[in-house]
Amino acid sequence: ALYQRKELIKEYFSLKEIEHPMDVRTVRRPFSQSDIEKVLEKAVKNGVENLPSVPKNFPKNVQFLTGSADELAKDISENRIVVYHFWRPSCIDSVSSLKNLQKLAQYHSNQITIVSILSPKFTNEIKTAANLSSVLPNQNTLQYIVLDSNLEFWKSLGIDDWPTILITAPGKDENKQYTLFAVVGERGSATNFVNEAVEATTAKFSDSSNRMKQPKLFGIKTGAPIGKELNDPWGIAVDPNSKRLYISDSGNHRIVITDYGGNYVGVIGTGLPGLKDGKYKDAQFDSPRGIAFDKIKKILWVCDTGNNVVRRITTEENNAKGFGLVKTIADGGASQSRSDEIGSILAVNQVADDLERVLKEIGYNLEESDVLGYKRGLRHPWGIAVLDNFVYVTAAGSNQIWQVDSTGNILKPIAGSGKKGNRDNPASKSLILSDRVRFAQPMGIASATGSLYVADSDSGSIRRL
């Protein structure tokens, strides 16, 4: 039974079976490759007109950030597969989904049209429209990106969560696209499902008549050139010994060094997105966020969020050879601190909700067991702080707090089950990884007087450990 359940987790992208508010005919349920084929075969045989529809024309107040309404209308009029993606820049899963769709667009560039609709939850998210390079590292994109600041398009379809992806096909009504698949939420298996569904859909519906001879490449305006100027800085750390500031220049994929007066001293990283260790001039980062300085060991710690890793930087002053070194010490895998029989059925990228159902079926009380929180992967490390001999990281994508020892040899989760929410557990430290404790996209973290303070962004609260 355990073996069969393990296979089920790998194959299905969700175990929930609840109606989705977008349409009474759209249901969240398991989908295997054979299910995808059945949906498409039925759509081809019976037509797509009975499926939930999406209007081809956007409301007038929607603003095109890449491309134009006329260009999109022309693309859609050519009976193409259209993927609609509802996202927001403050949601880690949304940004991850945006980047995954960029890769999908490159692979199917002449067969599908991708429209990513920025649908803000917070007013401040609208500002991202002026600097898309902060969320898309490359200066060009194959996606249409539009801003639905008043959520008109979002509300007209009944979308209720970020990210949501609709895979649509053309039908007899030239003013509509028809939804074959709707995917809500981002995780490793959901990304795989979208890739498989698009692959199968293009095979069924796409032919030479609706393929672009030359895919459209839209330019994205960058907020600042690679130079001494900053582009979307996220974090800052202070070295009182050398009186320097270290700034995570996220949009430029590097760490900028200045003195206390803000005068430029140097830079760590090439400025090109990538994952490469070594000397300052050779190292590469991808959208670094949190940054902290260990004043005692004189070590700089960086959350390299785009690469899903934590980096340990030996400063120039702390290296006998006279140059700084960047080293990757913690990647996005699961904790290696636990090895028991339950480890075999927990996949690193699995969804907490799915694991919850599996563990309950085999007899685990998740409020009295730490098993759910122990095998979560480190997803989207965001904030970082030093306390005593340890480094603490907010895993915004895993909804947890993680701990790294100062050498970088031991990496483990220390708080949160991985399910999103706001639950405290002041009574028992032994159950801090159980489902009695939940975080909701924790980001900022700071240490003081033996405690950790966490900015739990999606729950709108400050938490103390």
PDB file of N, CA, C and O in Angstrom, residues 76-106:
ATOM      1  N   ILE A  76      -4.367  35.692 -31.480  1.00  0.00           N
ATOM      2  CA  ILE A  76      -5.487  34.832 -31.089  1.00  0.00           C
ATOM      3  C   ILE A  76      -6.401  34.552 -32.271  1.00  0.00           C
ATOM      4  O   ILE A  76      -7.003  33.476 -32.372  1.00  0.00           O
ATOM      5  N   SER A  77      -6.503  35.489 -33.194  1.00  0.00           N
ATOM      6  CA  SER A  77      -7.371  35.286 -34.365  1.00  0.00           C
ATOM      7  C   SER A  77      -6.861  34.169 -35.268  1.00  0.00           C
ATOM      8  O   SER A  77      -7.591  33.680 -36.134  1.00  0.00           O
ATOM      9  N   GLU A  78      -5.586  33.772 -35.062  1.00  0.00           N
ATOM     10  CA  GLU A  78      -4.991  32.718 -35.882  1.00  0.00           C
ATOM     11  C   GLU A  78      -5.229  31.323 -35.299  1.00  0.00           C
ATOM     12  O   GLU A  78      -4.513  30.374 -35.617  1.00  0.00           O
ATOM     13  N   ASN A  79      -6.245  31.229 -34.415  1.00  0.00           N
ATOM     14  CA  ASN A  79      -6.652  29.937 -33.845  1.00  0.00           C
ATOM     15  C   ASN A  79      -5.510  29.230 -33.116  1.00  0.00           C
ATOM     16  O   ASN A  79      -5.233  28.051 -33.326  1.00  0.00           O
ATOM     17  N   ARG A  80      -4.860  29.971 -32.235  1.00  0.00           N
ATOM     18  CA  ARG A  80      -3.737  29.418 -31.496  1.00  0.00           C
ATOM     19  C   ARG A  80      -4.143  28.925 -30.111  1.00  0.00           C
ATOM     20  O   ARG A  80      -5.182  29.324 -29.569  1.00  0.00           O
ATOM     21  N   ILE A  81      -3.322  28.052 -29.533  1.00  0.00           N
ATOM     22  CA  ILE A  81      -3.464  27.677 -28.130  1.00  0.00           C
ATOM     23  C   ILE A  81      -3.018  28.868 -27.303  1.00  0.00           C
ATOM     24  O   ILE A  81      -1.929  29.415 -27.511  1.00  0.00           O
ATOM     25  N   VAL A  82      -3.850  29.306 -26.364  1.00  0.00           N
ATOM     26  CA  VAL A  82      -3.523  30.459 -25.525  1.00  0.00           C
ATOM     27  C   VAL A  82      -3.481  30.021 -24.064  1.00  0.00           C
ATOM     28  O   VAL A  82      -4.408  29.373 -23.578  1.00  0.00           O
ATOM     29  N   VAL A  83      -2.384  30.362 -23.392  1.00  0.00           N
ATOM     30  CA  VAL A  83      -2.229  30.075 -21.964  1.00  0.00           C
ATOM     31  C   VAL A  83      -2.368  31.387 -21.203  1.00  0.00           C
ATOM     32  O   VAL A  83      -1.606  32.333 -21.437  1.00  0.00           O
ATOM     33  N   TYR A  84      -3.363  31.473 -20.318  1.00  0.00           N
ATOM     34  CA  TYR A  84      -3.566  32.651 -19.480  1.00  0.00           C
ATOM     35  C   TYR A  84      -2.997  32.362 -18.090  1.00  0.00           C
ATOM     36  O   TYR A  84      -3.279  31.317 -17.502  1.00  0.00           O
ATOM     37  N   HIS A  85      -2.227  33.307 -17.584  1.00  0.00           N
ATOM     38  CA  HIS A  85      -1.553  33.112 -16.302  1.00  0.00           C
ATOM     39  C   HIS A  85      -1.837  34.306 -15.395  1.00  0.00           C
ATOM     40  O   HIS A  85      -1.466  35.443 -15.707  1.00  0.00           O
ATOM     41  N   PHE A  86      -2.521  34.063 -14.285  1.00  0.00           N
ATOM     42  CA  PHE A  86      -2.847  35.123 -13.329  1.00  0.00           C
ATOM     43  C   PHE A  86      -1.813  35.080 -12.201  1.00  0.00           C
ATOM     44  O   PHE A  86      -1.680  34.075 -11.507  1.00  0.00           O
ATOM     45  N   TRP A  87      -1.092  36.193 -12.019  1.00  0.00           N
ATOM     46  CA  TRP A  87       0.022  36.208 -11.071  1.00  0.00           C
ATOM     47  C   TRP A  87       0.120  37.543 -10.359  1.00  0.00           C
ATOM     48  O   TRP A  87      -0.546  38.515 -10.731  1.00  0.00           O
ATOM     49  N   ARG A  88       0.954  37.592  -9.337  1.00  0.00           N
ATOM     50  CA  ARG A  88       1.266  38.849  -8.655  1.00  0.00           C
ATOM     51  C   ARG A  88       2.709  38.794  -8.158  1.00  0.00           C
ATOM     52  O   ARG A  88       3.208  37.720  -7.779  1.00  0.00           O
ATOM     53  N   PRO A  89       3.428  39.920  -8.149  1.00  0.00           N
ATOM     54  CA  PRO A  89       4.865  39.909  -7.872  1.00  0.00           C
ATOM     55  C   PRO A  89       5.266  39.612  -6.438  1.00  0.00           C
ATOM     56  O   PRO A  89       6.397  39.207  -6.193  1.00  0.00           O
ATOM     57  N   SER A  90       4.360  39.798  -5.462  1.00  0.00           N
ATOM     58  CA  SER A  90       4.720  39.529  -4.071  1.00  0.00           C
ATOM     59  C   SER A  90       4.500  38.075  -3.682  1.00  0.00           C
ATOM     60  O   SER A  90       4.809  37.689  -2.554  1.00  0.00           O
ATOM     61  N   CYS A  91       3.960  37.292  -4.579  1.00  0.00           N
ATOM     62  CA  CYS A  91       3.707  35.868  -4.320  1.00  0.00           C
ATOM     63  C   CYS A  91       4.852  35.053  -4.911  1.00  0.00           C
ATOM     64  O   CYS A  91       5.070  35.061  -6.117  1.00  0.00           O
ATOM     65  N   ILE A  92       5.589  34.362  -4.063  1.00  0.00           N
ATOM     66  CA  ILE A  92       6.746  33.590  -4.500  1.00  0.00           C
ATOM     67  C   ILE A  92       6.356  32.587  -5.575  1.00  0.00           C
ATOM     68  O   ILE A  92       7.032  32.427  -6.600  1.00  0.00           O
ATOM     69  N   ASP A  93       5.248  31.883  -5.336  1.00  0.00           N
ATOM     70  CA  ASP A  93       4.816  30.859  -6.289  1.00  0.00           C
ATOM     71  C   ASP A  93       4.453  31.472  -7.634  1.00  0.00           C
ATOM     72  O   ASP A  93       4.669  30.872  -8.681  1.00  0.00           O
ATOM     73  N   SER A  94       3.894  32.688  -7.609  1.00  0.00           N
ATOM     74  CA  SER A  94       3.541  33.362  -8.859  1.00  0.00           C
ATOM     75  C   SER A  94       4.775  33.684  -9.687  1.00  0.00           C
ATOM     76  O   SER A  94       4.809  33.477 -10.898  1.00  0.00           O
ATOM     77  N   VAL A  95       5.802  34.217  -9.029  1.00  0.00           N
ATOM     78  CA  VAL A  95       7.031  34.575  -9.740  1.00  0.00           C
ATOM     79  C   VAL A  95       7.706  33.332 -10.291  1.00  0.00           C
ATOM     80  O   VAL A  95       8.220  33.313 -11.415  1.00  0.00           O
ATOM     81  N   SER A  96       7.688  32.252  -9.495  1.00  0.00           N
ATOM     82  CA  SER A  96       8.250  30.982  -9.962  1.00  0.00           C
ATOM     83  C   SER A  96       7.504  30.478 -11.185  1.00  0.00           C
ATOM     84  O   SER A  96       8.103  30.024 -12.168  1.00  0.00           O
ATOM     85  N   SER A  97       6.175  30.591 -11.135  1.00  0.00           N
ATOM     86  CA  SER A  97       5.346  30.163 -12.263  1.00  0.00           C
ATOM     87  C   SER A  97       5.619  31.017 -13.499  1.00  0.00           C
ATOM     88  O   SER A  97       5.661  30.518 -14.630  1.00  0.00           O
ATOM     89  N   LEU A  98       5.823  32.322 -13.287  1.00  0.00           N
ATOM     90  CA  LEU A  98       6.117  33.234 -14.395  1.00  0.00           C
ATOM     91  C   LEU A  98       7.400  32.810 -15.118  1.00  0.00           C
ATOM     92  O   LEU A  98       7.464  32.780 -16.348  1.00  0.00           O
ATOM     93  N   LYS A  99       8.414  32.443 -14.350  1.00  0.00           N
ATOM     94  CA  LYS A  99       9.686  32.027 -14.937  1.00  0.00           C
ATOM     95  C   LYS A  99       9.554  30.675 -15.630  1.00  0.00           C
ATOM     96  O   LYS A  99      10.158  30.447 -16.687  1.00  0.00           O
ATOM     97  N   ASN A 100       8.761  29.779 -15.051  1.00  0.00           N
ATOM     98  CA  ASN A 100       8.556  28.475 -15.687  1.00  0.00           C
ATOM     99  C   ASN A 100       7.834  28.615 -17.025  1.00  0.00           C
ATOM    100  O   ASN A 100       8.145  27.918 -17.994  1.00  0.00           O
ATOM    101  N   LEU A 101       6.867  29.526 -17.074  1.00  0.00           N
ATOM    102  CA  LEU A 101       6.155  29.756 -18.332  1.00  0.00           C
ATOM    103  C   LEU A 101       7.061  30.396 -19.377  1.00  0.00           C
ATOM    104  O   LEU A 101       6.868  30.191 -20.577  1.00  0.00           O
ATOM    105  N   GLN A 102       8.045  31.162 -18.918  1.00  0.00           N
ATOM    106  CA  GLN A 102       9.012  31.732 -19.850  1.00  0.00           C
ATOM    107  C   GLN A 102       9.765  30.605 -20.568  1.00  0.00           C
ATOM    108  O   GLN A 102      10.007  30.655 -21.775  1.00  0.00           O
ATOM    109  N   LYS A 103      10.138  29.577 -19.804  1.00  0.00           N
ATOM    110  CA  LYS A 103      10.826  28.424 -20.401  1.00  0.00           C
ATOM    111  C   LYS A 103       9.892  27.674 -21.348  1.00  0.00           C
ATOM    112  O   LYS A 103      10.292  27.213 -22.415  1.00  0.00           O
ATOM    113  N   LEU A 104       8.615  27.551 -20.945  1.00  0.00           N
ATOM    114  CA  LEU A 104       7.626  26.882 -21.782  1.00  0.00           C
ATOM    115  C   LEU A 104       7.427  27.639 -23.089  1.00  0.00           C
ATOM    116  O   LEU A 104       7.306  27.039 -24.164  1.00  0.00           O
ATOM    117  N   ALA A 105       7.416  28.968 -22.991  1.00  0.00           N
ATOM    118  CA  ALA A 105       7.247  29.802 -24.187  1.00  0.00           C
ATOM    119  C   ALA A 105       8.419  29.626 -25.151  1.00  0.00           C
ATOM    120  O   ALA A 105       8.243  29.632 -26.372  1.00  0.00           O
ATOM    121  N   GLN A 106       9.601  29.464 -24.603  1.00  0.00           N
ATOM    122  CA  GLN A 106      10.774  29.263 -25.454  1.00  0.00           C
ATOM    123  C   GLN A 106      10.700  27.924 -26.180  1.00  0.00           C
ATOM    124  O   GLN A 106      11.058  27.815 -27.347  1.00  0.00           O
TER     125      GLN A 106
END
